[in-house]
Amino acid sequence: MLTIGKLAKAGDISPDALRYYEREGLLAPASKTDSGYRLYGEDAVRRVRFIQHAQACGFTLAEIRELLHLRQSEHACCNDVRSRAVEKKLQLAAKIRAMQTISAALERLIAKCAYGTLPVDDCPILAALEQIDGSAQDDAP
Amino acid sequence: MLTIGKLAKAGDISPDALRYYEREGLLAPASKTDSGYRLYGEDAVRRVRFIQHAQACGFTLAEIRELLHLRQSEHACCNDVRSRAVEKKLQLAAKIRAMQTISAALERLIAKCAYGTLPVDDCPILAALEQIDGSAQDDAP
DNA sequence: CTTGACTCTGGAGTTTACTTCAAGGTTTAT
DNA sequence: ATAAACCTTGAAGTAAACTCCAGAGTCAAG
């Protein structure tokens, strides 16, 4: 059994964040000592990792909580999870495209700006930022 | 001269957001009427666009304020702007790479999950989320 | 047995980019 | 002339994912 500090170290996260996860219904301690200390099992480490990976995959904590609850519900099936993953991937793809558009625009701006010491009034980057056409579309859910 | 509402419409933004920009030192009205109404010149429309484009390029309002102040300072030169743009592009590139890694991981997970009605206990996506290795490195400023 | 490290709770603070509200004054259109 | 639409200020609220704090109790080492 791990105390909150040990779990925090194992998961490279702060004890405060773990307590926050508990408040948010993402991770409850397996038990408590008589004095009220939280005790976690080894599965807590896996769950922390799950949360972190899912976060890295772009899921919010609310969505992760849903995934975790899905896992506990009897009627949920693999496809429920799959469809969420597919949706997330589509959102991610849209964001990547938008960021690539922006990156390309910045690239063009940087290329335009010769190494030199033009006064800032003549800076092509600032000028371009006023007129850019590259539209970055966001996903509207 | 435009009132705040007209400028808001021209810039596709709310009047409240414009007042917020003013508080944040991004956009001041050219003048005020006797009754205290804000009046903006045409350049305000360009400035709003500048702010929006720069935001789309991943600059925060604080950074945009810096860019705008740079423009007004005598000693700033084009290269000051350029180097900020380069830095921003590097950050963007790192984020895009991380998101692509994540997207690829999701893709693999989705592929693994056959169309079927496996109970959620056997879902390969949930299992994989516990063990993913694809590390998404963030930029540490 | 004492020191220091750890933990508890509950609540407040952080960041960003706004939005919403309340209570009132001003313009414009009819 | 009066109603609708617009504008003013200052303050407070929102979301997300935490962090930080005070004040107090608990545990491990020497």
Tab-separated table of C-alpha atoms (C1' of nucleotides) in Angstrom:
chain	number	residue	atom	x	y	z
A	1	MET	CA	0.000	0.000	0.000
A	2	LEU	CA	1.277	3.436	-0.945
A	3	THR	CA	0.766	6.689	0.848
A	4	ILE	CA	-0.116	9.674	-1.270
A	5	GLY	CA	3.478	10.860	-1.335
A	6	LYS	CA	4.803	7.570	-2.641
A	7	LEU	CA	2.131	7.373	-5.290
A	8	ALA	CA	2.902	10.948	-6.226
A	9	LYS	CA	6.533	10.080	-6.757
A	10	ALA	CA	5.717	6.898	-8.640
A	11	GLY	CA	3.429	8.834	-10.940
A	12	ASP	CA	5.551	11.969	-11.153
A	13	ILE	CA	2.700	14.133	-10.027
A	14	SER	CA	1.978	16.208	-6.922
A	15	PRO	CA	0.024	14.933	-3.924
A	16	ASP	CA	-2.241	17.928	-4.379
A	17	ALA	CA	-3.018	16.848	-7.906
A	18	LEU	CA	-3.880	13.363	-6.643
A	19	ARG	CA	-6.253	14.805	-4.083
A	20	TYR	CA	-7.714	16.913	-6.870
A	21	TYR	CA	-8.265	13.788	-8.970
A	22	GLU	CA	-10.061	12.259	-6.040
A	23	ARG	CA	-12.365	15.253	-5.696
A	24	GLU	CA	-13.030	15.003	-9.414
A	25	GLY	CA	-13.924	11.341	-9.181
A	26	LEU	CA	-10.973	10.002	-11.117
A	27	LEU	CA	-9.003	8.178	-8.487
A	28	ALA	CA	-10.033	7.096	-5.012
A	29	PRO	CA	-7.688	5.560	-2.455
A	30	ALA	CA	-8.212	1.862	-1.766
A	31	SER	CA	-8.514	2.584	1.941
A	32	LYS	CA	-7.551	4.941	4.706
A	33	THR	CA	-5.557	4.423	7.860
A	34	ASP	CA	-7.190	5.009	11.222
A	35	SER	CA	-5.611	8.411	11.246
A	36	GLY	CA	-7.076	9.253	7.881
A	37	TYR	CA	-4.061	8.808	5.611
A	38	ARG	CA	-4.941	7.720	2.080
A	39	LEU	CA	-3.660	4.312	1.036
A	40	TYR	CA	-3.395	3.299	-2.591
A	41	GLY	CA	-2.821	-0.084	-4.189
A	42	GLU	CA	-0.528	-0.812	-7.099
A	43	ASP	CA	-3.424	-0.390	-9.486
A	44	ALA	CA	-3.441	3.281	-8.550
A	45	VAL	CA	-0.095	3.677	-10.281
A	46	ARG	CA	-1.589	2.186	-13.426
A	47	ARG	CA	-4.586	4.443	-13.128
A	48	VAL	CA	-2.421	7.518	-12.763
A	49	ARG	CA	-0.548	6.453	-15.845
A	50	PHE	CA	-3.827	5.927	-17.624
A	51	ILE	CA	-4.909	9.434	-16.745
A	52	GLN	CA	-1.635	10.914	-17.891
A	53	HIS	CA	-1.599	9.056	-21.181
A	54	ALA	CA	-5.209	9.880	-21.871
A	55	GLN	CA	-4.435	13.516	-21.129
A	56	ALA	CA	-1.521	13.366	-23.507
A	57	CYS	CA	-3.976	12.000	-26.054
A	58	GLY	CA	-5.988	15.148	-25.708
A	59	PHE	CA	-8.753	13.918	-23.433
A	60	THR	CA	-9.900	16.316	-20.734
A	61	LEU	CA	-10.251	15.105	-17.166
A	62	ALA	CA	-14.025	15.080	-17.607
A	63	GLU	CA	-13.681	12.812	-20.605
A	64	ILE	CA	-11.221	10.605	-18.796
A	65	ARG	CA	-13.648	10.269	-15.940
A	66	GLU	CA	-16.233	9.126	-18.460
A	67	LEU	CA	-13.837	6.557	-19.860
A	68	LEU	CA	-13.100	5.271	-16.389
A	69	HIS	CA	-16.770	5.071	-15.548
A	70	LEU	CA	-17.459	3.358	-18.846
A	71	ARG	CA	-15.010	0.742	-17.837
A	72	GLN	CA	-16.938	0.084	-14.681
A	73	SER	CA	-20.364	-0.029	-16.231
A	74	GLU	CA	-21.801	-3.381	-17.209
A	75	HIS	CA	-23.447	-2.300	-20.422
A	76	ALA	CA	-20.587	-0.446	-21.987
A	77	CYS	CA	-18.798	-2.154	-24.804
A	78	CYS	CA	-15.551	-1.725	-26.551
A	79	ASN	CA	-17.174	0.207	-29.377
A	80	ASP	CA	-18.241	2.937	-26.981
A	81	VAL	CA	-14.609	3.512	-26.224
A	82	ARG	CA	-13.627	3.147	-29.836
A	83	SER	CA	-16.038	5.806	-31.005
A	84	ARG	CA	-14.688	8.236	-28.447
A	85	ALA	CA	-11.185	7.554	-29.639
A	86	VAL	CA	-12.208	8.099	-33.244
A	87	GLU	CA	-13.867	11.370	-32.380
A	88	LYS	CA	-10.805	12.491	-30.455
A	89	LYS	CA	-8.570	11.620	-33.340
A	90	LEU	CA	-10.665	13.704	-35.729
A	91	GLN	CA	-10.473	16.688	-33.395
A	92	LEU	CA	-6.752	16.207	-33.096
A	93	ALA	CA	-6.365	16.051	-36.865
A	94	ALA	CA	-8.248	19.328	-37.273
A	95	LYS	CA	-6.047	21.012	-34.714
A	96	ILE	CA	-2.905	19.700	-36.326
A	97	ARG	CA	-4.012	21.025	-39.692
A	98	ALA	CA	-4.742	24.444	-38.221
A	99	MET	CA	-1.376	24.556	-36.512
A	100	GLN	CA	0.388	23.518	-39.676
A	101	THR	CA	-1.296	26.325	-41.557
A	102	ILE	CA	-0.141	28.767	-38.918
A	103	SER	CA	3.345	27.357	-38.902
A	104	ALA	CA	3.583	27.685	-42.663
A	105	ALA	CA	2.423	31.297	-42.428
A	106	LEU	CA	5.068	32.044	-39.817
A	107	GLU	CA	7.652	30.331	-41.983
A	108	ARG	CA	6.798	32.566	-44.921
A	109	LEU	CA	6.946	35.614	-42.678
A	110	ILE	CA	10.316	34.657	-41.292
A	111	ALA	CA	11.685	34.012	-44.742
A	112	LYS	CA	10.500	37.434	-45.890
A	113	CYS	CA	12.288	39.156	-43.074
A	114	ALA	CA	15.856	39.527	-44.239
A	115	TYR	CA	18.666	39.508	-41.703
A	116	GLY	CA	19.225	43.176	-41.291
A	117	THR	CA	18.410	45.993	-39.015
A	118	LEU	CA	15.417	47.494	-40.603
A	119	PRO	CA	13.538	49.760	-38.245
A	120	VAL	CA	10.547	47.989	-36.809
A	121	ASP	CA	8.237	50.169	-38.867
A	122	ASP	CA	9.342	48.321	-41.953
A	123	CYS	CA	9.160	44.865	-40.458
A	124	PRO	CA	7.400	42.637	-42.947
A	125	ILE	CA	6.260	40.307	-40.191
A	126	LEU	CA	4.263	42.967	-38.421
A	127	ALA	CA	2.903	44.178	-41.721
A	128	ALA	CA	1.908	40.689	-42.734
A	129	LEU	CA	0.219	39.959	-39.458
A	130	GLU	CA	-2.247	42.668	-40.334
A	131	GLN	CA	-3.263	41.013	-43.538
A	132	ILE	CA	-2.655	37.301	-43.272
A	133	ASP	CA	-5.197	35.233	-45.130
A	134	GLY	CA	-4.288	31.805	-43.817
A	135	SER	CA	-7.426	30.954	-41.906
A	136	ALA	CA	-7.037	28.653	-38.956
A	137	GLN	CA	-10.285	26.842	-38.551
A	138	ASP	CA	-11.049	25.515	-35.155
A	139	ASP	CA	-13.214	22.504	-34.471
A	140	ALA	CA	-16.689	23.540	-33.430
A	141	PRO	CA	-18.168	20.762	-31.261
B	1	MET	CA	-14.764	57.340	-36.383
B	2	LEU	CA	-16.325	54.128	-35.138
B	3	THR	CA	-18.154	53.520	-31.911
B	4	ILE	CA	-17.292	50.373	-30.047
B	5	GLY	CA	-20.243	48.507	-31.481
B	6	LYS	CA	-19.287	49.278	-35.074
B	7	LEU	CA	-15.707	48.278	-34.469
B	8	ALA	CA	-16.931	45.120	-32.807
B	9	LYS	CA	-18.952	44.231	-35.875
B	10	ALA	CA	-16.134	45.107	-38.228
B	11	GLY	CA	-13.780	42.900	-36.268
B	12	ASP	CA	-16.266	40.136	-35.523
B	13	ILE	CA	-15.626	40.425	-31.838
B	14	SER	CA	-17.695	41.564	-28.861
B	15	PRO	CA	-17.622	45.112	-27.491
B	16	ASP	CA	-16.744	43.597	-24.134
B	17	ALA	CA	-13.718	41.923	-25.622
B	18	LEU	CA	-12.615	45.267	-27.047
B	19	ARG	CA	-12.914	46.910	-23.637
B	20	TYR	CA	-10.941	44.010	-22.272
B	21	TYR	CA	-8.211	44.607	-24.848
B	22	GLU	CA	-8.129	48.218	-23.744
B	23	ARG	CA	-7.683	47.246	-20.104
B	24	GLU	CA	-4.907	44.913	-21.192
B	25	GLY	CA	-3.143	47.664	-23.083
B	26	LEU	CA	-3.672	46.239	-26.548
B	27	LEU	CA	-6.032	48.709	-28.104
B	28	ALA	CA	-6.982	52.182	-26.963
B	29	PRO	CA	-9.676	54.326	-28.589
B	30	ALA	CA	-8.432	57.312	-30.567
B	31	SER	CA	-10.678	59.609	-28.576
B	32	LYS	CA	-13.846	59.832	-26.567
B	33	THR	CA	-17.017	61.850	-27.069
B	34	ASP	CA	-18.075	64.367	-24.458
B	35	SER	CA	-20.413	61.776	-23.077
B	36	GLY	CA	-17.605	59.279	-22.756
B	37	TYR	CA	-18.258	57.048	-25.763
B	38	ARG	CA	-15.150	55.443	-27.197
B	39	LEU	CA	-14.258	56.451	-30.737
B	40	TYR	CA	-11.918	54.404	-32.887
B	41	GLY	CA	-10.209	55.212	-36.159
B	42	GLU	CA	-9.889	52.907	-39.125
B	43	ASP	CA	-6.501	51.768	-37.898
B	44	ALA	CA	-8.312	50.126	-34.992
B	45	VAL	CA	-9.843	47.660	-37.417
B	46	ARG	CA	-6.373	46.763	-38.655
B	47	ARG	CA	-5.161	46.434	-35.097
B	48	VAL	CA	-8.004	44.120	-34.173
B	49	ARG	CA	-7.156	42.019	-37.184
B	50	PHE	CA	-3.525	42.046	-36.148
B	51	ILE	CA	-4.495	40.778	-32.715
B	52	GLN	CA	-6.686	38.061	-34.145
B	53	HIS	CA	-4.101	36.877	-36.619
B	54	ALA	CA	-1.363	36.893	-34.052
B	55	GLN	CA	-3.610	34.900	-31.748
B	56	ALA	CA	-4.235	32.427	-34.519
B	57	CYS	CA	-0.466	32.187	-34.849
B	58	GLY	CA	-0.281	31.040	-31.269
B	59	PHE	CA	0.758	34.271	-29.590
B	60	THR	CA	-0.865	35.003	-26.247
B	61	LEU	CA	-2.339	38.435	-25.613
B	62	ALA	CA	0.660	39.247	-23.423
B	63	GLU	CA	3.008	38.436	-26.288
B	64	ILE	CA	0.902	40.405	-28.705
B	65	ARG	CA	1.053	43.379	-26.391
B	66	GLU	CA	4.831	43.068	-26.472
B	67	LEU	CA	4.831	42.987	-30.240
B	68	LEU	CA	2.639	46.064	-30.355
B	69	HIS	CA	4.846	47.896	-27.889
B	70	LEU	CA	7.913	46.841	-29.826
B	71	ARG	CA	6.405	48.503	-32.802
B	72	GLN	CA	6.122	51.731	-30.916
B	73	SER	CA	9.574	51.702	-29.421
B	74	GLU	CA	12.319	53.588	-31.200
B	75	HIS	CA	15.072	51.121	-30.575
B	76	ALA	CA	13.311	47.967	-31.651
B	77	CYS	CA	14.269	46.537	-34.959
B	78	CYS	CA	12.825	44.052	-37.298
B	79	ASN	CA	15.048	41.299	-35.988
B	80	ASP	CA	13.484	41.579	-32.552
B	81	VAL	CA	10.208	40.653	-34.134
B	82	ARG	CA	11.794	38.019	-36.309
B	83	SER	CA	13.363	36.237	-33.391
B	84	ARG	CA	10.037	36.106	-31.609
B	85	ALA	CA	8.443	34.644	-34.684
B	86	VAL	CA	11.178	32.042	-34.968
B	87	GLU	CA	10.767	31.086	-31.343
B	88	LYS	CA	7.017	30.808	-31.772
B	89	LYS	CA	7.452	28.621	-34.800
B	90	LEU	CA	9.741	26.260	-32.904
B	91	GLN	CA	7.199	25.960	-30.110
B	92	LEU	CA	4.498	25.316	-32.636
B	93	ALA	CA	6.592	22.653	-34.356
B	94	ALA	CA	7.147	20.856	-31.046
B	95	LYS	CA	3.451	20.887	-30.311
B	96	ILE	CA	2.606	19.619	-33.758
B	97	ARG	CA	5.064	16.759	-33.382
B	98	ALA	CA	3.601	15.819	-30.016
B	99	MET	CA	0.102	15.879	-31.401
B	100	GLN	CA	1.107	13.769	-34.374
B	101	THR	CA	2.615	11.197	-32.045
B	102	ILE	CA	-0.595	11.105	-30.084
B	103	SER	CA	-2.695	10.905	-33.206
B	104	ALA	CA	-0.647	7.985	-34.481
B	105	ALA	CA	-1.052	6.233	-31.151
B	106	LEU	CA	-4.802	6.725	-31.269
B	107	GLU	CA	-4.811	5.470	-34.833
B	108	ARG	CA	-3.084	2.263	-33.797
B	109	LEU	CA	-5.486	1.832	-30.918
B	110	ILE	CA	-8.489	2.311	-33.128
B	111	ALA	CA	-7.155	-0.155	-35.647
B	112	LYS	CA	-6.601	-2.724	-32.957
B	113	CYS	CA	-10.158	-2.477	-31.756
B	114	ALA	CA	-12.138	-4.706	-34.070
B	115	TYR	CA	-15.708	-3.824	-34.866
B	116	GLY	CA	-17.525	-6.024	-32.451
B	117	THR	CA	-19.154	-5.973	-29.137
B	118	LEU	CA	-16.423	-7.082	-26.852
B	119	PRO	CA	-17.172	-6.275	-23.235
B	120	VAL	CA	-15.382	-3.139	-22.168
B	121	ASP	CA	-13.088	-5.205	-19.982
B	122	ASP	CA	-11.401	-6.536	-23.085
B	123	CYS	CA	-11.143	-3.232	-24.879
B	124	PRO	CA	-7.655	-2.937	-26.300
B	125	ILE	CA	-7.865	0.845	-26.261
B	126	LEU	CA	-8.322	1.054	-22.532
B	127	ALA	CA	-5.640	-1.561	-22.006
B	128	ALA	CA	-3.246	0.293	-24.248
B	129	LEU	CA	-3.873	3.614	-22.569
B	130	GLU	CA	-2.358	2.132	-19.457
B	131	GLN	CA	0.883	1.294	-21.169
B	132	ILE	CA	1.378	3.640	-24.100
B	133	ASP	CA	4.975	4.478	-24.728
B	134	GLY	CA	4.493	7.311	-27.204
B	135	SER	CA	5.858	10.188	-25.164
B	136	ALA	CA	4.427	13.587	-25.884
B	137	GLN	CA	7.090	16.055	-24.950
B	138	ASP	CA	5.905	19.522	-24.178
B	139	ASP	CA	8.000	22.603	-24.589
B	140	ALA	CA	9.465	23.652	-21.280
B	141	PRO	CA	10.022	27.423	-21.300
C	1	DC	C1'	11.171	11.977	23.106
C	2	DT	C1'	11.966	15.243	19.998
C	3	DT	C1'	12.755	16.739	15.406
C	4	DG	C1'	11.592	16.788	10.797
C	5	DA	C1'	9.072	14.941	7.158
C	6	DC	C1'	4.702	13.682	5.959
C	7	DT	C1'	-0.403	13.960	5.899
C	8	DC	C1'	-5.092	15.848	6.760
C	9	DT	C1'	-9.100	19.276	5.579
C	10	DG	C1'	-11.227	23.177	3.536
C	11	DG	C1'	-10.798	26.935	1.048
C	12	DA	C1'	-8.589	30.406	-1.685
C	13	DG	C1'	-5.521	31.618	-5.511
C	14	DT	C1'	-3.558	30.974	-10.391
C	15	DT	C1'	-3.818	31.588	-15.546
C	16	DT	C1'	-6.062	33.136	-19.960
C	17	DA	C1'	-9.304	35.357	-22.464
C	18	DC	C1'	-12.955	36.608	-22.088
C	19	DT	C1'	-18.435	37.056	-20.582
C	20	DT	C1'	-22.070	38.622	-17.645
C	21	DC	C1'	-24.211	41.773	-14.586
C	22	DA	C1'	-26.113	45.937	-12.465
C	23	DA	C1'	-27.487	50.419	-12.739
C	24	DG	C1'	-27.524	54.072	-15.192
C	25	DG	C1'	-26.601	57.745	-19.175
C	26	DT	C1'	-26.928	58.743	-24.536
C	27	DT	C1'	-28.415	58.380	-29.380
C	28	DT	C1'	-31.294	57.241	-32.995
C	29	DA	C1'	-35.471	56.222	-35.124
C	30	DT	C1'	-40.225	56.769	-35.343
D	1	DA	C1'	-41.397	62.609	-27.308
D	2	DT	C1'	-40.582	58.302	-26.334
D	3	DA	C1'	-38.982	53.718	-27.034
D	4	DA	C1'	-35.303	50.886	-28.700
D	5	DA	C1'	-30.756	50.377	-29.193
D	6	DC	C1'	-26.522	51.688	-27.762
D	7	DC	C1'	-22.971	53.173	-24.519
D	8	DT	C1'	-20.593	53.804	-19.703
D	9	DT	C1'	-18.174	51.852	-15.322
D	10	DG	C1'	-16.647	48.487	-12.030
D	11	DA	C1'	-16.975	44.192	-10.335
D	12	DA	C1'	-17.752	39.477	-10.455
D	13	DG	C1'	-18.120	35.010	-12.851
D	14	DT	C1'	-16.402	31.200	-16.130
D	15	DA	C1'	-13.539	27.148	-17.625
D	16	DA	C1'	-9.573	23.768	-16.727
D	17	DA	C1'	-6.369	21.754	-14.058
D	18	DC	C1'	-4.279	22.389	-10.922
D	19	DT	C1'	-1.316	24.970	-6.844
D	20	DC	C1'	-0.814	27.023	-2.433
D	21	DC	C1'	-2.097	27.951	2.245
D	22	DA	C1'	-3.141	27.606	7.267
D	23	DG	C1'	-3.494	25.076	11.164
D	24	DA	C1'	-3.338	20.780	13.015
D	25	DG	C1'	-2.481	15.824	13.466
D	26	DT	C1'	0.851	11.643	12.511
D	27	DC	C1'	4.837	8.919	11.544
D	28	DA	C1'	9.956	7.463	11.263
D	29	DA	C1'	14.570	8.168	12.725
D	30	DG	C1'	18.021	9.149	16.046
